[in-house]
Short mmCIF file of the N, C-alpha and C atoms (twelve columns), coordinates in Angstrom:
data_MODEL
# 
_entry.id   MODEL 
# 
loop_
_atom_site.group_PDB 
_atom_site.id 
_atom_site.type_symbol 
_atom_site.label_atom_id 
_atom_site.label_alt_id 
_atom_site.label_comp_id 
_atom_site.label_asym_id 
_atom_site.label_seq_id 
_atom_site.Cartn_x 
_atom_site.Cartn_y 
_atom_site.Cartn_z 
_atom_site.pdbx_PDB_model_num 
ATOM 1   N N  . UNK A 1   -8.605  15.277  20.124  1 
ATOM 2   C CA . UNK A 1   -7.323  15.056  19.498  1 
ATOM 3   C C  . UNK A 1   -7.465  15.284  18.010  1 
ATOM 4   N N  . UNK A 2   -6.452  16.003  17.411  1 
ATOM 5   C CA . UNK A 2   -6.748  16.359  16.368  1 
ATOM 6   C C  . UNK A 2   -5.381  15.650  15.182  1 
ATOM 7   N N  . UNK A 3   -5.548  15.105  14.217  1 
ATOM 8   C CA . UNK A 3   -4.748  14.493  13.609  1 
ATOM 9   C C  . UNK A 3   -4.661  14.785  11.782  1 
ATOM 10  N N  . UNK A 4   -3.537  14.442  10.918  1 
ATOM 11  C CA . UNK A 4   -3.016  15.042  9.537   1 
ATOM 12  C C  . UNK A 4   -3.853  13.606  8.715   1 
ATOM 13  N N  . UNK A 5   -4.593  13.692  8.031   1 
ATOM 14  C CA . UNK A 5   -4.758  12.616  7.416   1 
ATOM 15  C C  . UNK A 5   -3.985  13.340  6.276   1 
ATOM 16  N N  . UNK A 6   -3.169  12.199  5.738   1 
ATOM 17  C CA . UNK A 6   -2.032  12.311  4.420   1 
ATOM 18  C C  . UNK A 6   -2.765  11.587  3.176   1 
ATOM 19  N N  . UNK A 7   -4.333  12.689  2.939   1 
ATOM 20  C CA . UNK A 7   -4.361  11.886  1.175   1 
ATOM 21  C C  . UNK A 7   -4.533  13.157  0.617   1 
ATOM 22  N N  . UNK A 8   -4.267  13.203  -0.553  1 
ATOM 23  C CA . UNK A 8   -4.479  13.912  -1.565  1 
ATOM 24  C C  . UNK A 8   -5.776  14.978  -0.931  1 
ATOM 25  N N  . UNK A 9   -6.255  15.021  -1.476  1 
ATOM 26  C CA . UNK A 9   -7.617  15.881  -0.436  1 
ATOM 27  C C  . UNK A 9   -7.703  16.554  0.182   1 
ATOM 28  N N  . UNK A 10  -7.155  16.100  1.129   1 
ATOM 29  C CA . UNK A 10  -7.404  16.193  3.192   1 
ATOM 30  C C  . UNK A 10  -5.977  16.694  2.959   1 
ATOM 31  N N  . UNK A 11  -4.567  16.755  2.789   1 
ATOM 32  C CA . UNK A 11  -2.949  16.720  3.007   1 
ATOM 33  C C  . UNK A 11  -2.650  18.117  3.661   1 
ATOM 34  N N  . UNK A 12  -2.545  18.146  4.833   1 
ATOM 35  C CA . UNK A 12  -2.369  19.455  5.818   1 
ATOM 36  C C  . UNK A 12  -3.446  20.023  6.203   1 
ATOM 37  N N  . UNK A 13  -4.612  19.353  6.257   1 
ATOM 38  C CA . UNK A 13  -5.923  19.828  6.797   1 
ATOM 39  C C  . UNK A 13  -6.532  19.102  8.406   1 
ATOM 40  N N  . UNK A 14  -6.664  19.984  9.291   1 
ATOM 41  C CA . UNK A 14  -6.748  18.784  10.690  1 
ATOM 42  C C  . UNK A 14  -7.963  17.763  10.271  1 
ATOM 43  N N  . UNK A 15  -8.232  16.980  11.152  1 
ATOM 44  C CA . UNK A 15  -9.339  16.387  10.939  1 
ATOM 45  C C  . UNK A 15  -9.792  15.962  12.388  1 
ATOM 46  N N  . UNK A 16  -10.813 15.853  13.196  1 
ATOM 47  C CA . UNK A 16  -11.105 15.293  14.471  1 
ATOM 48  C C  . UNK A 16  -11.158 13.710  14.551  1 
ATOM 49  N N  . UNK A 17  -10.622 12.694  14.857  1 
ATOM 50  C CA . UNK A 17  -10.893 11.859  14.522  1 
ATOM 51  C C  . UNK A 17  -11.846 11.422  16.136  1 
ATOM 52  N N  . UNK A 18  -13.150 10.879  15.518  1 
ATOM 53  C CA . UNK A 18  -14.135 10.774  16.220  1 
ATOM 54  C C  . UNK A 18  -13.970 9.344   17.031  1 
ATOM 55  N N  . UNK A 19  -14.478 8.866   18.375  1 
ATOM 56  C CA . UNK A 19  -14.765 7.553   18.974  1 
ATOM 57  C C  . UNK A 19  -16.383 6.558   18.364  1 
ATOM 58  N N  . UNK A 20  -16.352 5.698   19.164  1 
ATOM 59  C CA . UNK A 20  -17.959 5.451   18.789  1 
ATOM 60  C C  . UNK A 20  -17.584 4.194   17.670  1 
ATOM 61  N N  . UNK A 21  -16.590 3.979   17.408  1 
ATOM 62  C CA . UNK A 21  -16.670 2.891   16.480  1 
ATOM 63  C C  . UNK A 21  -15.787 1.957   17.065  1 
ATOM 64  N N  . UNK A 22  -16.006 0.230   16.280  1 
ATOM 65  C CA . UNK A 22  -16.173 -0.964  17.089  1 
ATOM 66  C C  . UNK A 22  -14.395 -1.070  15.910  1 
ATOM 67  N N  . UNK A 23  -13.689 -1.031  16.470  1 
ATOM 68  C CA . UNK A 23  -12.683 -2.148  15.953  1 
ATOM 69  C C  . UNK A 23  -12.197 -1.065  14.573  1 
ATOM 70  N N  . UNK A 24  -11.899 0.297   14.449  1 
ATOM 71  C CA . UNK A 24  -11.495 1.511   13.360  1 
ATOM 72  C C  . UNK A 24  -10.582 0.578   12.980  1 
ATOM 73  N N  . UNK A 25  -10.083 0.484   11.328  1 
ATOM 74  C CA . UNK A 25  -9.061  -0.186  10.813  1 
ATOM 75  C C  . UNK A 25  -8.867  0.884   9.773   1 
ATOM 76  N N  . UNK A 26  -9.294  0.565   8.641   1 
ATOM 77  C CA . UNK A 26  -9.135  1.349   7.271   1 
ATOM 78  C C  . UNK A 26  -9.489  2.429   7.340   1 
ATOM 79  N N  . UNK A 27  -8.868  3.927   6.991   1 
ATOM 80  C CA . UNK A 27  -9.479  5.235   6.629   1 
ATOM 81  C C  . UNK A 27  -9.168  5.864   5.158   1 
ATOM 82  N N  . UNK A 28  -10.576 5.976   4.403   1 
ATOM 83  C CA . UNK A 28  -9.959  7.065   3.349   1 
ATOM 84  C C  . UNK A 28  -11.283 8.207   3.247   1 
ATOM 85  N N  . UNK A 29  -10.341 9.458   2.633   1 
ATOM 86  C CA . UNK A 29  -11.067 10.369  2.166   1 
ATOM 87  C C  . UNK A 29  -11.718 10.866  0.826   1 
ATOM 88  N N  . UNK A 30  -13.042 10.715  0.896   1 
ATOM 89  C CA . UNK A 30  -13.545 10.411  -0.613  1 
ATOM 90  C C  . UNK A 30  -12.749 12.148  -1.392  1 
ATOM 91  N N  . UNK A 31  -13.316 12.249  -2.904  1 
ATOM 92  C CA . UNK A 31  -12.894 13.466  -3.421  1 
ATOM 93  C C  . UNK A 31  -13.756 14.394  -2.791  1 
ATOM 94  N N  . UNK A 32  -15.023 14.130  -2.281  1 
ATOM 95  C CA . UNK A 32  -15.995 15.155  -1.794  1 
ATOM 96  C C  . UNK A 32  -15.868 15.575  -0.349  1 
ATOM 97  N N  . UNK A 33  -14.637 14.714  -0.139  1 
ATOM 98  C CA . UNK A 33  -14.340 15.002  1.677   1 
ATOM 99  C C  . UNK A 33  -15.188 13.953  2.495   1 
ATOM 100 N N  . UNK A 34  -16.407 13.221  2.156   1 
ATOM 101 C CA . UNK A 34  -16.723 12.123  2.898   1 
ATOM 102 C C  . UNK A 34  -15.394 11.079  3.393   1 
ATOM 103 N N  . UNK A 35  -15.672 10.353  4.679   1 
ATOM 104 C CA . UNK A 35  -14.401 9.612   5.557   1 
ATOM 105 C C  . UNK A 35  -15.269 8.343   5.511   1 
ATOM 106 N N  . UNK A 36  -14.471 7.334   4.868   1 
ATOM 107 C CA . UNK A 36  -14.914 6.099   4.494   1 
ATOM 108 C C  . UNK A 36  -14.079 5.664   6.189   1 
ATOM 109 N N  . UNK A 37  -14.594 4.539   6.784   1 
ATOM 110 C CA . UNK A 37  -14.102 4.010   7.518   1 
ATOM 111 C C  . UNK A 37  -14.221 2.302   7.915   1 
ATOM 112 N N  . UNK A 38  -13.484 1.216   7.524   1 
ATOM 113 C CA . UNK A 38  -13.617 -0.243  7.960   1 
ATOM 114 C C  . UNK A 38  -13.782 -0.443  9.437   1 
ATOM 115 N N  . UNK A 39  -14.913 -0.522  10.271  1 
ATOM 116 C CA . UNK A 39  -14.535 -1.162  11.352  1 
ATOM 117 C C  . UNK A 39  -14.389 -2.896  11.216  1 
ATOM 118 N N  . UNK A 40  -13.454 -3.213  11.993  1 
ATOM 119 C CA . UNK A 40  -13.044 -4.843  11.885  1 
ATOM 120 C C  . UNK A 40  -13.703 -5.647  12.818  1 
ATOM 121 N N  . UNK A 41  -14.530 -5.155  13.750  1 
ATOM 122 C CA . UNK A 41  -14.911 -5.896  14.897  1 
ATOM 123 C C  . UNK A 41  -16.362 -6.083  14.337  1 
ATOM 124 N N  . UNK A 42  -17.206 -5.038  13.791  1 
ATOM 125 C CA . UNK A 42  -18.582 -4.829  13.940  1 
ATOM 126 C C  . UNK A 42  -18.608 -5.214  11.853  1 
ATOM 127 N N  . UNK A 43  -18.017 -5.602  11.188  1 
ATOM 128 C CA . UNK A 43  -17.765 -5.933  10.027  1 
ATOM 129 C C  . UNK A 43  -18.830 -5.099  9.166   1 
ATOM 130 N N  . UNK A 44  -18.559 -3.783  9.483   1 
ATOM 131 C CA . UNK A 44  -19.366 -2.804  8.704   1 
ATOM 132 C C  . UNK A 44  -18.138 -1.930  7.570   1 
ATOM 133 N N  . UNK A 45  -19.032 -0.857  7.014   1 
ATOM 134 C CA . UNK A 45  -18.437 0.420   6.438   1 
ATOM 135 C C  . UNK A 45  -18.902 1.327   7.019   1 
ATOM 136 N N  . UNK A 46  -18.154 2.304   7.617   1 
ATOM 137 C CA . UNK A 46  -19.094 3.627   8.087   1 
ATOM 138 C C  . UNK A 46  -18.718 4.749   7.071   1 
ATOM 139 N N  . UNK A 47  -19.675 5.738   6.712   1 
ATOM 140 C CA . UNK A 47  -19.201 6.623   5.808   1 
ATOM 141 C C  . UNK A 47  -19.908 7.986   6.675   1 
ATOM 142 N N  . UNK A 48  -19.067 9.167   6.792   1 
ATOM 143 C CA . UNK A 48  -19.016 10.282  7.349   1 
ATOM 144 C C  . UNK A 48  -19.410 10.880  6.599   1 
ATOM 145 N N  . UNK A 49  -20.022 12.106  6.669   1 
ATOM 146 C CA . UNK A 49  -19.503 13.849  5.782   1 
ATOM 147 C C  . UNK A 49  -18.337 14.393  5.981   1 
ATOM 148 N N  . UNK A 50  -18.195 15.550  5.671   1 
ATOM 149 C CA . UNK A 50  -16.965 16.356  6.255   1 
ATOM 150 C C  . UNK A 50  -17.440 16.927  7.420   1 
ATOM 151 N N  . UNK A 51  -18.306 17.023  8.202   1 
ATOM 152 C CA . UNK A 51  -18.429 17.213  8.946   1 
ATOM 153 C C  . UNK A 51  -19.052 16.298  10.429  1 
ATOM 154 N N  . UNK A 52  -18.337 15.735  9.688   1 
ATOM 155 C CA . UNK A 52  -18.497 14.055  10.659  1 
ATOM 156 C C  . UNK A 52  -19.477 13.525  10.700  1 
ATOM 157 N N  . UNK A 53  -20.535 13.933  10.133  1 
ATOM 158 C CA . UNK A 53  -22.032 13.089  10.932  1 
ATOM 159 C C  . UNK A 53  -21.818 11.725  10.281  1 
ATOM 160 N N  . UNK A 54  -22.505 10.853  10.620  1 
ATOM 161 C CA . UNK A 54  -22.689 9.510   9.882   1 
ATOM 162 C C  . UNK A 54  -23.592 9.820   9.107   1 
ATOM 163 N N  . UNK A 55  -23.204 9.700   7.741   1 
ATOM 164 C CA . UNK A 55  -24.482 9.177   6.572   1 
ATOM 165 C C  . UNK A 55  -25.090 8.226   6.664   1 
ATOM 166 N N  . UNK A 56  -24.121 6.985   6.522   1 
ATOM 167 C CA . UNK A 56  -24.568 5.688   6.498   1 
ATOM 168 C C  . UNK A 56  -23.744 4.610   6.660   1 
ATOM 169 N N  . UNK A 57  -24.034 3.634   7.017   1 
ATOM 170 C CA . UNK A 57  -23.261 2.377   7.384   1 
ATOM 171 C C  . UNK A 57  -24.062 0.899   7.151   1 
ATOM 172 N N  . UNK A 58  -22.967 0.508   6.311   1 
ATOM 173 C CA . UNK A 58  -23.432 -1.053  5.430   1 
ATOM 174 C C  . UNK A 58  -22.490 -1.868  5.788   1 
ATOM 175 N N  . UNK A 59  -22.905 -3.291  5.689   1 
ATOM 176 C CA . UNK A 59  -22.062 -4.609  5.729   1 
ATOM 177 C C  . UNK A 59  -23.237 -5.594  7.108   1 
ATOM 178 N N  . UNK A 60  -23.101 -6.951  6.325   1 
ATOM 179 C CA . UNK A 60  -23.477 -7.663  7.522   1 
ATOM 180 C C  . UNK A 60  -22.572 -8.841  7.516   1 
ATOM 181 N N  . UNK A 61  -22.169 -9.560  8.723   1 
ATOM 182 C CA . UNK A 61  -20.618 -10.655 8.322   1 
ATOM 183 C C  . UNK A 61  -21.039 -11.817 7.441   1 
ATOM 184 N N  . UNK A 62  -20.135 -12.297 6.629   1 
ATOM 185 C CA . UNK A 62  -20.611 -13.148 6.095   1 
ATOM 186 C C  . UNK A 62  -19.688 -13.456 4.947   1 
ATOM 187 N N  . UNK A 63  -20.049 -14.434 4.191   1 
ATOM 188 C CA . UNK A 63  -18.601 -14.760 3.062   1 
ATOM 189 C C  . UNK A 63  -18.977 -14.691 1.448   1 
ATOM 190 N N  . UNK A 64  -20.475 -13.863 1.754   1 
ATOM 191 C CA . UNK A 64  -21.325 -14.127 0.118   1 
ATOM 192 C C  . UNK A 64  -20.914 -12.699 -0.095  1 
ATOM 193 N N  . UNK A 65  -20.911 -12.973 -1.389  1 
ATOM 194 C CA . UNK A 65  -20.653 -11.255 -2.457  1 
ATOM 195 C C  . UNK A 65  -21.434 -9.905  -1.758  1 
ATOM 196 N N  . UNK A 66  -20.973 -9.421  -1.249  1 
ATOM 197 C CA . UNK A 66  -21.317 -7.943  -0.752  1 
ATOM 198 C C  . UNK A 66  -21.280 -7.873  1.190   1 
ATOM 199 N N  . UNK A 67  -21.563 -9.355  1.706   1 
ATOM 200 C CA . UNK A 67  -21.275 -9.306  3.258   1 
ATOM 201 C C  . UNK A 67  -19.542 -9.484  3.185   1 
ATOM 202 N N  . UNK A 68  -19.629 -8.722  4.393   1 
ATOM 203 C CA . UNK A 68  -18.314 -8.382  5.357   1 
ATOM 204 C C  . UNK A 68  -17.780 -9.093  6.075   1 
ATOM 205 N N  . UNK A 69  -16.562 -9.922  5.885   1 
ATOM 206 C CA . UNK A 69  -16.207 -10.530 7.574   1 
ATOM 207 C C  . UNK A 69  -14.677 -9.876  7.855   1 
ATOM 208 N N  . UNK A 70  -14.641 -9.121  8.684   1 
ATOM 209 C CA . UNK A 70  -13.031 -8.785  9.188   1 
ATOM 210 C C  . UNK A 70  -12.506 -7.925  8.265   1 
ATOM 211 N N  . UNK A 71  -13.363 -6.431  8.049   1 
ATOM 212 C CA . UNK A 71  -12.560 -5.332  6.416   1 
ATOM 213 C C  . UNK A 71  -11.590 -4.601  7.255   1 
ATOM 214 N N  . UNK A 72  -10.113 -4.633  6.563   1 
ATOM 215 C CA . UNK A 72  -9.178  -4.404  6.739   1 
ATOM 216 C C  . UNK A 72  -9.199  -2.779  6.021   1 
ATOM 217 N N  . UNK A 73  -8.423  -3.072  5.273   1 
ATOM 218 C CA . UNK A 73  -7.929  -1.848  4.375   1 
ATOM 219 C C  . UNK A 73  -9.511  -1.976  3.280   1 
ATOM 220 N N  . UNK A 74  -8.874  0.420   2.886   1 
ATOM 221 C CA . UNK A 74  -10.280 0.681   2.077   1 
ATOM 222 C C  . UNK A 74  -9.630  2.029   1.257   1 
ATOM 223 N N  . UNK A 75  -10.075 2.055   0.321   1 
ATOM 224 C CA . UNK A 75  -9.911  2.353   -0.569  1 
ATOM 225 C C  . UNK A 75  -10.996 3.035   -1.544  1 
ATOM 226 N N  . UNK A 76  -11.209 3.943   -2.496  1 
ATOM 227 C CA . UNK A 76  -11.936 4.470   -3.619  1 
ATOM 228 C C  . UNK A 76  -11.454 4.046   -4.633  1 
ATOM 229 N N  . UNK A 77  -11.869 3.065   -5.501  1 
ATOM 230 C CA . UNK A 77  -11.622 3.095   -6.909  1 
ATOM 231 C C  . UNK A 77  -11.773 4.739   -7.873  1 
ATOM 232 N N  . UNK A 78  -10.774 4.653   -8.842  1 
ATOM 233 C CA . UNK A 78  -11.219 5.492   -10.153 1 
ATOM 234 C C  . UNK A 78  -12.720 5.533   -10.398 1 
ATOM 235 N N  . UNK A 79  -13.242 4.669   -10.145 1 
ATOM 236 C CA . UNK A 79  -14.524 4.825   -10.744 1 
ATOM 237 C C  . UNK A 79  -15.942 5.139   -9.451  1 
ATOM 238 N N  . UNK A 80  -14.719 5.454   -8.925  1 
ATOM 239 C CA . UNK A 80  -15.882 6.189   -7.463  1 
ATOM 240 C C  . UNK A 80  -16.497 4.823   -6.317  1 
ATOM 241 N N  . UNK A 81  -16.199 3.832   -6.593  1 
ATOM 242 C CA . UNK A 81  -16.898 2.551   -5.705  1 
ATOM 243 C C  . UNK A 81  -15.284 2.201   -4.528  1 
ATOM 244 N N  . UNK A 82  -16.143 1.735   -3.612  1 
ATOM 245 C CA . UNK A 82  -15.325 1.174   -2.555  1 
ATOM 246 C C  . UNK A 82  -14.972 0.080   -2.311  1 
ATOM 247 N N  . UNK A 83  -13.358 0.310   -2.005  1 
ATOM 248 C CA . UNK A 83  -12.528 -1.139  -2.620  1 
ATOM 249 C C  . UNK A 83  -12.172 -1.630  -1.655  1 
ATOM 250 N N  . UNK A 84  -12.829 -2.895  -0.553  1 
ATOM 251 C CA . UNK A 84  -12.091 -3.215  0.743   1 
ATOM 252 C C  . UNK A 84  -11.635 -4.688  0.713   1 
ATOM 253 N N  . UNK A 85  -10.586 -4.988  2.130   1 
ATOM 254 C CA . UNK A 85  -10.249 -6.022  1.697   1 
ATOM 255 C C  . UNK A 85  -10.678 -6.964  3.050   1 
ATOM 256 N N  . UNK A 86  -11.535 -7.660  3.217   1 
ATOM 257 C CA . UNK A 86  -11.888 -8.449  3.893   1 
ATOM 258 C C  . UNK A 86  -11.643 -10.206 4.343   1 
ATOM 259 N N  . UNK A 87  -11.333 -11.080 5.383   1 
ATOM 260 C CA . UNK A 87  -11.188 -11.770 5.334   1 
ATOM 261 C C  . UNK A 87  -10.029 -12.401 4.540   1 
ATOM 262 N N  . UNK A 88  -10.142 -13.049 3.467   1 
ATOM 263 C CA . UNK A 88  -9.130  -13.754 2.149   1 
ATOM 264 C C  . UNK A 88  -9.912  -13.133 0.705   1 
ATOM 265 N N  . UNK A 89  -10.180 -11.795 0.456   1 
ATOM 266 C CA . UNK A 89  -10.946 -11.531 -0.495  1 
ATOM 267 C C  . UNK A 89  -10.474 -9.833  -0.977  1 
ATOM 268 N N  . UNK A 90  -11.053 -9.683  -1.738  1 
ATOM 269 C CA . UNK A 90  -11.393 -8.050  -2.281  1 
ATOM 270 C C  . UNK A 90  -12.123 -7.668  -2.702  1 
ATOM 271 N N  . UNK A 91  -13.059 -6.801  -1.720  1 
ATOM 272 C CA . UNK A 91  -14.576 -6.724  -2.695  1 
ATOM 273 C C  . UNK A 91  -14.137 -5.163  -3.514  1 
ATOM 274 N N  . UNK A 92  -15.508 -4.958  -4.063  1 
ATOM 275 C CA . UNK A 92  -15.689 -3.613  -4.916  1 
ATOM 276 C C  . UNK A 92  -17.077 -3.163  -4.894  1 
ATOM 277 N N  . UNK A 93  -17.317 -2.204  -4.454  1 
ATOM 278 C CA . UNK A 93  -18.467 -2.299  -3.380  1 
ATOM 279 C C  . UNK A 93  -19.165 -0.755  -4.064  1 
ATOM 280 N N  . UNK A 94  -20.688 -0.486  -3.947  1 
ATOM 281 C CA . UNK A 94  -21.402 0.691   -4.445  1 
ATOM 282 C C  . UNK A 94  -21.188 1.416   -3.013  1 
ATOM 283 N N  . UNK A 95  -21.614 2.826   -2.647  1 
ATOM 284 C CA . UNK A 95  -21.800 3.209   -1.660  1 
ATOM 285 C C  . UNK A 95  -22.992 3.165   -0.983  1 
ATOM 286 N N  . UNK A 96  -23.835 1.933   -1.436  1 
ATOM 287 C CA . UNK A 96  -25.296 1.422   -0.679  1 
ATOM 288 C C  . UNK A 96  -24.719 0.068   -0.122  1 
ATOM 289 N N  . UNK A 97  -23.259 -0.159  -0.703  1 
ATOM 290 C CA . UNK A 97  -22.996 -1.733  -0.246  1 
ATOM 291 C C  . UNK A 97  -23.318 -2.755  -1.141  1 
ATOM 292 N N  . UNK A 98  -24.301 -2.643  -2.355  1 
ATOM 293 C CA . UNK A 98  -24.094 -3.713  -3.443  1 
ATOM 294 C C  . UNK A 98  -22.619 -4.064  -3.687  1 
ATOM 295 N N  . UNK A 99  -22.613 -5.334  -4.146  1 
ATOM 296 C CA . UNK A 99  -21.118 -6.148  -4.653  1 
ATOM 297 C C  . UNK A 99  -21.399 -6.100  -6.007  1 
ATOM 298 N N  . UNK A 100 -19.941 -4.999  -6.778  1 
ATOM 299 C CA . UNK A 100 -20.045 -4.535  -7.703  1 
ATOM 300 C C  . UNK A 100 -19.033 -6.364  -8.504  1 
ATOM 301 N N  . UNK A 101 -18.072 -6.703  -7.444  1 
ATOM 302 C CA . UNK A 101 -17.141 -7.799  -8.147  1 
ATOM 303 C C  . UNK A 101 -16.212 -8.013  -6.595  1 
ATOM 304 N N  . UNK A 102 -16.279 -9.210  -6.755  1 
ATOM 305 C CA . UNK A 102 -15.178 -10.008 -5.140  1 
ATOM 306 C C  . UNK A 102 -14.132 -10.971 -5.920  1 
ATOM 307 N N  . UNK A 103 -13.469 -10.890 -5.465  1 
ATOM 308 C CA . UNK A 103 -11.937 -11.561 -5.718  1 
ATOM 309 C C  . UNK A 103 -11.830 -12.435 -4.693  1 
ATOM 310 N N  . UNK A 104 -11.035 -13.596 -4.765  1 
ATOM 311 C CA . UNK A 104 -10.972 -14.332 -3.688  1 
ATOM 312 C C  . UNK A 104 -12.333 -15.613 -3.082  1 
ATOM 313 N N  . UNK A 105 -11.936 -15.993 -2.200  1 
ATOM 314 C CA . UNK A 105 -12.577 -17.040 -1.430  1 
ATOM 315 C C  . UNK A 105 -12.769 -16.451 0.340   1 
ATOM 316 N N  . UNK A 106 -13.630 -17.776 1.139   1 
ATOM 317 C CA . UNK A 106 -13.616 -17.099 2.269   1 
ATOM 318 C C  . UNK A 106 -12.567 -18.089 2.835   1 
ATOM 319 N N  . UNK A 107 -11.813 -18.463 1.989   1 
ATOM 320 C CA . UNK A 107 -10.945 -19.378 2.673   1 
ATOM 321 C C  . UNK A 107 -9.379  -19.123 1.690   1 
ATOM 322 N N  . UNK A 108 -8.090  -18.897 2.859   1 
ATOM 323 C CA . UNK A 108 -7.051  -18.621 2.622   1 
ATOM 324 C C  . UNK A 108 -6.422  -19.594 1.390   1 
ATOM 325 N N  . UNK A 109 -5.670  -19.309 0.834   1 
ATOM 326 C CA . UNK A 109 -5.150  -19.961 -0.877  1 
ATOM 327 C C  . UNK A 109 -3.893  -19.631 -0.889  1 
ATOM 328 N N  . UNK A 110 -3.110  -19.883 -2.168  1 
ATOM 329 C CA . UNK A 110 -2.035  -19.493 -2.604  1 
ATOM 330 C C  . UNK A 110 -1.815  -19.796 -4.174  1 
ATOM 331 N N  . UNK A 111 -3.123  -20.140 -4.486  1 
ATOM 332 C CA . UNK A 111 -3.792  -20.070 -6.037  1 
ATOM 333 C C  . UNK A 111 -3.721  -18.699 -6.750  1 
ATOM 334 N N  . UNK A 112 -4.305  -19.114 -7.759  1 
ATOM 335 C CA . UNK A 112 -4.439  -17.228 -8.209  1 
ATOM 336 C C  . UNK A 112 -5.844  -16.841 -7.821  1 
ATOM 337 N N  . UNK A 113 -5.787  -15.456 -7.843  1 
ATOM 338 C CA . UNK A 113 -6.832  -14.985 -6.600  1 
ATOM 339 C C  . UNK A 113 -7.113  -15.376 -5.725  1 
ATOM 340 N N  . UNK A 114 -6.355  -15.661 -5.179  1 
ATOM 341 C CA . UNK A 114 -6.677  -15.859 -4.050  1 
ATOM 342 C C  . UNK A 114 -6.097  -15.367 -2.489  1 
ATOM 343 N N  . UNK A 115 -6.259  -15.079 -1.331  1 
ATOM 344 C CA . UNK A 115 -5.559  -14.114 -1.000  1 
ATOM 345 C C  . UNK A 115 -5.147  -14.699 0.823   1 
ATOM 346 N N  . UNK A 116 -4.783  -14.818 1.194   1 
ATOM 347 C CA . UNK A 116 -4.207  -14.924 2.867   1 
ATOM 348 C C  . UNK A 116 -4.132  -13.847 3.626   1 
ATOM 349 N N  . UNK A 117 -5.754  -13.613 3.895   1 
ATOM 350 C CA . UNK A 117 -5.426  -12.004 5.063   1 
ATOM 351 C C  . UNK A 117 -5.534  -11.197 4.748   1 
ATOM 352 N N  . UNK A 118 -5.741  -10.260 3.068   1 
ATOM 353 C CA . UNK A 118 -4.866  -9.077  2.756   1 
ATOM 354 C C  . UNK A 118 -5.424  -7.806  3.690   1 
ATOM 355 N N  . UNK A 119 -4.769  -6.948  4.160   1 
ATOM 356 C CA . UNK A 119 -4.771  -6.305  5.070   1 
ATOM 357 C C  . UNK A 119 -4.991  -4.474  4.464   1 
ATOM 358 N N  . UNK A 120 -4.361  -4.428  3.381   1 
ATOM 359 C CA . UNK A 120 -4.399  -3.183  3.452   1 
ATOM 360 C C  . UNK A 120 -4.477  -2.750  1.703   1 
ATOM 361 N N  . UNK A 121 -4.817  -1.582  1.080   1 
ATOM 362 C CA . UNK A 121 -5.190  -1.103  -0.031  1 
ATOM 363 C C  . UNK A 121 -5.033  0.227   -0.423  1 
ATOM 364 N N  . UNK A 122 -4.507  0.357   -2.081  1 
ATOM 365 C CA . UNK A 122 -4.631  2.037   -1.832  1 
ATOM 366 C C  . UNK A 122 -4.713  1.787   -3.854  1 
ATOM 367 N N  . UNK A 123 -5.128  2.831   -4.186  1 
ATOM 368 C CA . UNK A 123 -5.350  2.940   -5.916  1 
ATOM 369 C C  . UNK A 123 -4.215  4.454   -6.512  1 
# 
């Protein structure tokens, strides 16, 4: 099955979208054509080439600065790092998975920064 991913980048280019992953949530396309992907079940990042292979895949669950529990929406910052939103939080993440800066708690709020769920992201 072949499908339009609508970013800047990729915009009228097919793309295959591949199986094999636990719980697909978030998709973006880096500027180099790498396919960032959140799975939500297996609380990883998977990152593609353009030609699909897996490079690499980071995250282990958890509520400390750089682990994963439940990444929703994903995103590329301006400054090239990956911006997901996990659990009640927002990390900002290297593409080895260091925690560049997290927002939030692992527990839902209505404080400042603090976040209930956030689900989805775009820059």
């Amino acid at each position: 099955t072949f499908h339009t991913i609508p970013s800047p980048e990729m915009r009228g280019k097919p793309v295959n979208i591949i199986s094999g992953f636990i719980g697909p949530h978030g998709i973006v396309i880096t500027k180099n054509e790498d396919i960032v992907i959140t799975e939500l079940y297996a609380n990883r990042i998977t990152i593609l080439n353009k030609e699909e292979k897996k490079v690499k895949s980071f995250g282990t669950m958890g509520t400390k600065a750089g682990q994963i529990t439940f990444p929703y929406g994903v995103a590329i910052s301006h400054d090239g790092h990956v911006l997901v939103t996990d659990n009640h939080r927002l990390q900002k993440l290297t593409f080895e998975g260091h925690c560049v800066k997290s927002v939030g708690s692992s527990k839902t709020g209505n404080g400042p920064l603090q976040f209930n769920g956030p689900m989805g992201i775009t820059v």
